[in-house]
Coordinates of N, CA and C in Angstrom, one line a residue:
M1 N 3.2 54.0 -15.3 CA 2.2 53.5 -16.2 C 2.2 54.3 -17.5
R2 N 2.4 55.6 -17.4 CA 2.4 56.5 -18.6 C 3.6 56.1 -19.4
A3 N 4.7 55.8 -18.8 CA 5.9 55.5 -19.5 C 5.7 54.2 -20.3
L4 N 5.0 53.2 -19.8 CA 4.7 52.0 -20.5 C 3.9 52.2 -21.7
I5 N 2.9 53.1 -21.5 CA 2.0 53.4 -22.7 C 2.8 54.1 -23.8
N6 N 3.6 55.0 -23.4 CA 4.5 55.7 -24.3 C 5.4 54.8 -25.0
F7 N 5.9 53.8 -24.3 CA 6.8 52.8 -24.9 C 6.1 51.9 -25.9
L8 N 4.9 51.5 -25.6 CA 4.1 50.7 -26.5 C 3.7 51.5 -27.8
H9 N 3.4 52.8 -27.6 CA 3.1 53.6 -28.8 C 4.3 53.8 -29.7
S10 N 5.5 53.8 -29.1 CA 6.7 54.1 -29.9 C 7.1 52.8 -30.7
Q11 N 6.6 51.7 -30.3 CA 7.0 50.4 -31.0 C 6.3 50.3 -32.4
T12 N 7.0 49.6 -33.3 CA 6.4 49.4 -34.6 C 5.3 48.4 -34.5
I13 N 4.5 48.4 -35.6 CA 3.4 47.4 -35.7 C 3.9 46.0 -35.6
R14 N 5.0 45.8 -36.3 CA 5.6 44.4 -36.3 C 5.9 43.9 -34.9
N15 N 6.5 44.8 -34.1 CA 6.9 44.4 -32.7 C 5.6 44.1 -31.9
K16 N 4.6 45.0 -32.1 CA 3.3 44.9 -31.4 C 2.6 43.6 -31.7
V17 N 2.6 43.2 -33.0 CA 2.0 41.9 -33.4 C 2.8 40.8 -32.9
L18 N 4.1 40.9 -32.9 CA 4.9 39.8 -32.3 C 4.7 39.6 -30.8
V19 N 4.6 40.7 -30.1 CA 4.4 40.6 -28.6 C 3.0 40.0 -28.4
F20 N 2.0 40.5 -29.2 CA 0.6 40.0 -29.0 C 0.5 38.5 -29.4
G21 N 1.2 38.1 -30.4 CA 1.2 36.6 -30.8 C 1.8 35.8 -29.7
V22 N 2.9 36.2 -29.1 CA 3.6 35.5 -28.0 C 2.7 35.4 -26.8
V23 N 2.1 36.5 -26.4 CA 1.2 36.6 -25.3 C 0.0 35.7 -25.5
M24 N -0.6 35.8 -26.7 CA -1.8 35.0 -26.9 C -1.5 33.5 -27.1
S25 N -0.3 33.1 -27.4 CA 0.1 31.7 -27.5 C 0.5 31.2 -26.1
T26 N 1.1 32.0 -25.3 CA 1.5 31.6 -24.0 C 0.4 31.4 -23.0
I27 N -0.5 32.4 -22.9 CA -1.5 32.4 -21.9 C -2.4 31.1 -22.0
P28 N -2.9 30.8 -23.1 CA -3.7 29.5 -23.2 C -3.0 28.3 -22.8
L29 N -1.7 28.2 -23.2 CA -0.9 27.1 -22.8 C -0.7 27.0 -21.3
L30 N -0.5 28.1 -20.7 CA -0.3 28.1 -19.2 C -1.6 27.7 -18.5
L31 N -2.7 28.2 -19.0 CA -4.0 27.9 -18.4 C -4.3 26.4 -18.6
I32 N -4.1 25.9 -19.8 CA -4.3 24.4 -20.0 C -3.4 23.6 -19.2
S33 N -2.1 24.0 -19.1 CA -1.1 23.3 -18.2 C -1.5 23.3 -16.8
L34 N -2.0 24.4 -16.3 CA -2.4 24.5 -14.9 C -3.6 23.6 -14.6
F35 N -4.6 23.6 -15.5 CA -5.8 22.8 -15.4 C -5.4 21.3 -15.4
Y36 N -4.5 20.9 -16.4 CA -4.1 19.5 -16.6 C -3.4 19.1 -15.3
Y37 N -2.5 19.9 -14.8 CA -1.7 19.6 -13.6 C -2.6 19.3 -12.4
S38 N -3.6 20.2 -12.2 CA -4.5 20.1 -11.0 C -5.4 18.8 -11.2
F39 N -5.9 18.6 -12.4 CA -6.7 17.4 -12.7 C -5.9 16.1 -12.5
V40 N -4.7 16.0 -13.1 CA -3.9 14.8 -13.0 C -3.5 14.6 -11.5
K41 N -3.2 15.7 -10.8 CA -2.7 15.5 -9.4 C -3.9 14.9 -8.6
S42 N -5.1 15.4 -8.7 CA -6.2 14.9 -7.9 C -6.6 13.5 -8.3
D43 N -6.5 13.2 -9.6 CA -6.8 11.9 -10.1 C -5.8 10.9 -9.6
L44 N -4.5 11.3 -9.6 CA -3.4 10.4 -9.2 C -3.6 10.1 -7.7
E45 N -3.9 11.1 -6.9 CA -4.1 10.9 -5.5 C -5.3 9.9 -5.2
T46 N -6.3 10.1 -6.0 CA -7.5 9.2 -5.8 C -7.1 7.8 -6.2
R47 N -6.4 7.6 -7.3 CA -6.0 6.2 -7.7 C -5.1 5.6 -6.7
I48 N -4.2 6.3 -6.2 CA -3.2 5.8 -5.2 C -4.0 5.3 -3.9
L49 N -4.9 6.2 -3.5 CA -5.7 5.8 -2.3 C -6.6 4.5 -2.6
E50 N -7.1 4.4 -3.8 CA -7.9 3.2 -4.1 C -7.0 2.0 -4.2
K51 N -5.9 2.1 -4.7 CA -5.0 1.0 -4.8 C -4.5 0.5 -3.4
Q52 N -4.2 1.5 -2.5 CA -3.8 1.2 -1.2 C -5.0 0.5 -0.4
H53 N -6.2 0.9 -0.7 CA -7.3 0.3 0.0 C -7.5 -1.1 -0.5
L54 N -7.3 -1.4 -1.8 CA -7.5 -2.7 -2.4 C -6.4 -3.6 -1.9
V55 N -5.2 -3.1 -1.8 CA -4.1 -3.9 -1.2 C -4.3 -4.3 0.2
L56 N -4.8 -3.3 1.0 CA -5.2 -3.5 2.4 C -6.3 -4.6 2.5
E57 N -7.3 -4.5 1.7 CA -8.4 -5.5 1.8 C -7.9 -6.9 1.4
N58 N -7.0 -7.0 0.4 CA -6.4 -8.2 0.0 C -5.6 -8.8 1.1
L59 N -4.7 -8.0 1.7 CA -3.9 -8.5 2.8 C -4.7 -8.9 4.0
S60 N -5.7 -8.1 4.3 CA -6.6 -8.5 5.4 C -7.4 -9.8 5.2
G61 N -7.8 -10.0 4.0 CA -8.4 -11.3 3.6 C -7.5 -12.5 3.7
E62 N -6.2 -12.3 3.3 CA -5.3 -13.4 3.4 C -5.0 -13.7 4.9
I63 N -4.9 -12.7 5.7 CA -4.6 -12.9 7.2 C -5.8 -13.6 7.8
D64 N -7.0 -13.1 7.5 CA -8.2 -13.7 8.0 C -8.3 -15.2 7.6
Y65 N -8.0 -15.5 6.3 CA -8.0 -16.9 5.8 C -7.0 -17.7 6.6
E66 N -5.8 -17.2 6.8 CA -4.8 -18.0 7.5 C -5.2 -18.3 8.9
F67 N -5.8 -17.3 9.6 CA -6.2 -17.5 11.0 C -7.4 -18.5 11.0
S68 N -8.3 -18.4 10.2 CA -9.5 -19.3 10.2 C -9.0 -20.7 9.9
Q69 N -8.1 -20.9 8.9 CA -7.5 -22.2 8.6 C -6.8 -22.8 9.8
T70 N -6.0 -22.0 10.5 CA -5.3 -22.5 11.6 C -6.3 -22.9 12.8
F71 N -7.3 -22.0 13.0 CA -8.3 -22.3 14.0 C -9.1 -23.6 13.7
Q72 N -9.4 -23.8 12.4 CA -10.1 -25.0 12.0 C -9.2 -26.2 12.3
R73 N -8.0 -26.2 12.0 CA -7.1 -27.3 12.3 C -7.0 -27.6 13.8
I74 N -7.0 -26.5 14.6 CA -6.9 -26.7 16.0 C -8.2 -27.3 16.5
Q75 N -9.4 -26.9 16.0 CA -10.6 -27.4 16.4 C -10.7 -28.9 16.0
V76 N -10.2 -29.3 14.9 CA -10.2 -30.7 14.5 C -9.4 -31.5 15.5
L77 N -8.2 -31.0 15.8 CA -7.4 -31.7 16.8 C -8.1 -31.8 18.2
A78 N -8.8 -30.7 18.6 CA -9.5 -30.7 19.8 C -10.7 -31.7 19.8
S79 N -11.3 -31.8 18.7 CA -12.5 -32.7 18.6 C -12.0 -34.1 18.6
L80 N -10.8 -34.4 18.2 CA -10.3 -35.7 18.2 C -9.6 -36.0 19.5
N81 N -9.6 -35.1 20.5 CA -9.0 -35.2 21.8 C -7.5 -35.5 21.7
L82 N -6.9 -34.9 20.6 CA -5.4 -35.1 20.5 C -4.7 -34.0 21.3
L83 N -5.4 -32.9 21.7 CA -4.7 -31.9 22.4 C -4.3 -32.3 23.8
N84 N -5.2 -33.0 24.5 CA -4.9 -33.5 25.8 C -3.9 -34.6 25.8
E85 N -4.0 -35.5 24.8 CA -3.1 -36.7 24.7 C -1.7 -36.3 24.2
K86 N -1.7 -35.5 23.1 CA -0.4 -35.2 22.5 C -0.3 -33.7 22.2
Q87 N 0.5 -33.1 23.0 CA 0.7 -31.6 22.8 C 1.6 -31.5 21.5
S88 N 2.3 -32.5 21.2 CA 3.2 -32.4 20.0 C 2.4 -32.3 18.7
A89 N 1.2 -32.8 18.7 CA 0.3 -32.7 17.5 C 0.0 -31.2 17.2
L90 N -0.4 -30.5 18.3 CA -0.7 -29.1 18.1 C 0.6 -28.3 17.8
Y91 N 1.7 -28.7 18.4 CA 3.0 -28.1 18.2 C 3.4 -28.3 16.7
E92 N 3.2 -29.5 16.2 CA 3.6 -29.7 14.8 C 2.7 -29.0 13.8
L93 N 1.4 -28.9 14.2 CA 0.4 -28.2 13.4 C 0.8 -26.7 13.3
L94 N 1.1 -26.1 14.4 CA 1.5 -24.7 14.4 C 2.8 -24.5 13.7
Q95 N 3.7 -25.4 13.8 CA 5.0 -25.3 13.2 C 4.9 -25.4 11.6
Q96 N 3.9 -26.1 11.1 CA 3.8 -26.2 9.7 C 2.9 -25.1 9.1
S97 N 2.3 -24.2 9.9 CA 1.5 -23.1 9.4 C 2.4 -22.1 8.8
E98 N 2.0 -21.5 7.6 CA 2.8 -20.5 6.9 C 2.8 -19.2 7.6
S99 N 1.8 -18.9 8.4 CA 1.8 -17.6 9.0 C 2.5 -17.5 10.4
V100 N 2.8 -18.6 11.0 CA 3.5 -18.7 12.3 C 5.0 -18.8 12.1
E101 N 5.7 -17.8 12.7 CA 7.1 -17.8 12.6 C 7.8 -18.6 13.7
E102 N 7.3 -18.5 14.9 CA 7.9 -19.2 16.0 C 6.9 -19.8 16.9
V103 N 7.1 -21.0 17.4 CA 6.2 -21.7 18.3 C 6.9 -22.0 19.6
I104 N 6.2 -21.6 20.7 CA 6.7 -21.8 22.0 C 5.6 -22.5 22.9
I105 N 6.0 -23.6 23.6 CA 5.1 -24.2 24.5 C 5.6 -23.9 25.9
A106 N 4.7 -23.4 26.7 CA 5.1 -23.0 28.1 C 4.3 -23.8 29.1
D107 N 4.8 -24.1 30.3 CA 4.1 -24.8 31.3 C 3.2 -23.8 32.1
D108 N 2.6 -24.3 33.1 CA 1.6 -23.5 33.9 C 2.3 -22.3 34.6
K109 N 3.6 -22.4 34.9 CA 4.3 -21.4 35.5 C 4.9 -20.4 34.6
G110 N 4.8 -20.7 33.3 CA 5.4 -19.7 32.3 C 6.7 -20.1 31.8
F111 N 7.3 -21.2 32.2 CA 8.6 -21.6 31.7 C 8.5 -22.3 30.4
V112 N 9.5 -22.1 29.5 CA 9.4 -22.6 28.2 C 9.8 -24.1 28.2
E113 N 8.8 -24.9 27.7 CA 9.1 -26.4 27.6 C 9.7 -26.7 26.3
K114 N 9.1 -26.1 25.2 CA 9.5 -26.5 23.9 C 9.5 -25.2 23.0
K115 N 10.5 -25.0 22.2 CA 10.6 -23.8 21.3 C 11.1 -24.2 20.0
G116 N 10.5 -23.6 19.0 CA 10.9 -24.0 17.6 C 10.5 -22.9 16.6
I117 N 11.2 -22.9 15.5 CA 10.9 -22.0 14.4 C 10.0 -22.7 13.4
A118 N 9.0 -22.1 12.9 CA 8.1 -22.7 11.9 C 8.9 -23.1 10.7
I119 N 8.5 -24.2 10.0 CA 9.2 -24.8 8.9 C 9.3 -23.7 7.7
R120 N 8.2 -23.1 7.4 CA 8.2 -22.1 6.3 C 9.2 -20.9 6.6
A121 N 9.2 -20.5 7.8 CA 10.1 -19.4 8.2 C 11.5 -19.7 8.0
Q122 N 11.9 -21.0 8.3 CA 13.3 -21.5 8.2 C 13.7 -21.4 6.7
H123 N 12.8 -21.8 5.8 CA 13.1 -21.8 4.4 C 13.3 -20.4 3.8
C124 N 12.5 -19.5 4.3 CA 12.6 -18.1 3.9 C 13.9 -17.5 4.3
R125 N 14.4 -17.8 5.5 CA 15.6 -17.2 6.0 C 16.8 -17.8 5.5
G126 N 16.8 -19.1 5.2 CA 17.9 -19.9 4.8 C 18.2 -19.7 3.4

């Protein structure tokens, strides 16, 4: 420590002022940069979480809408007694749904009677 003090006393005023200027310019910049980095990092994390939450809500709403729309169509078919008379009406309804990729009709024993890929899914893959 004593050697450092002796070294500083042996330097000229010009060098001391130069070192003081560099230190006094660098320290505030480092402090400002550290504050800015920590503020931007926390703000960015918050914004990313908010965006993910909004995307999730939007996707959840779209899925809920698709399900409710499909169930309404099924209820209309059931109210018209088309389910008992024509299974193909329900089959066609599900096949035309945008959210259904594959439709399978099975009998009471679980064997596949009819199988098909939804129309929208075929267009996306082809």
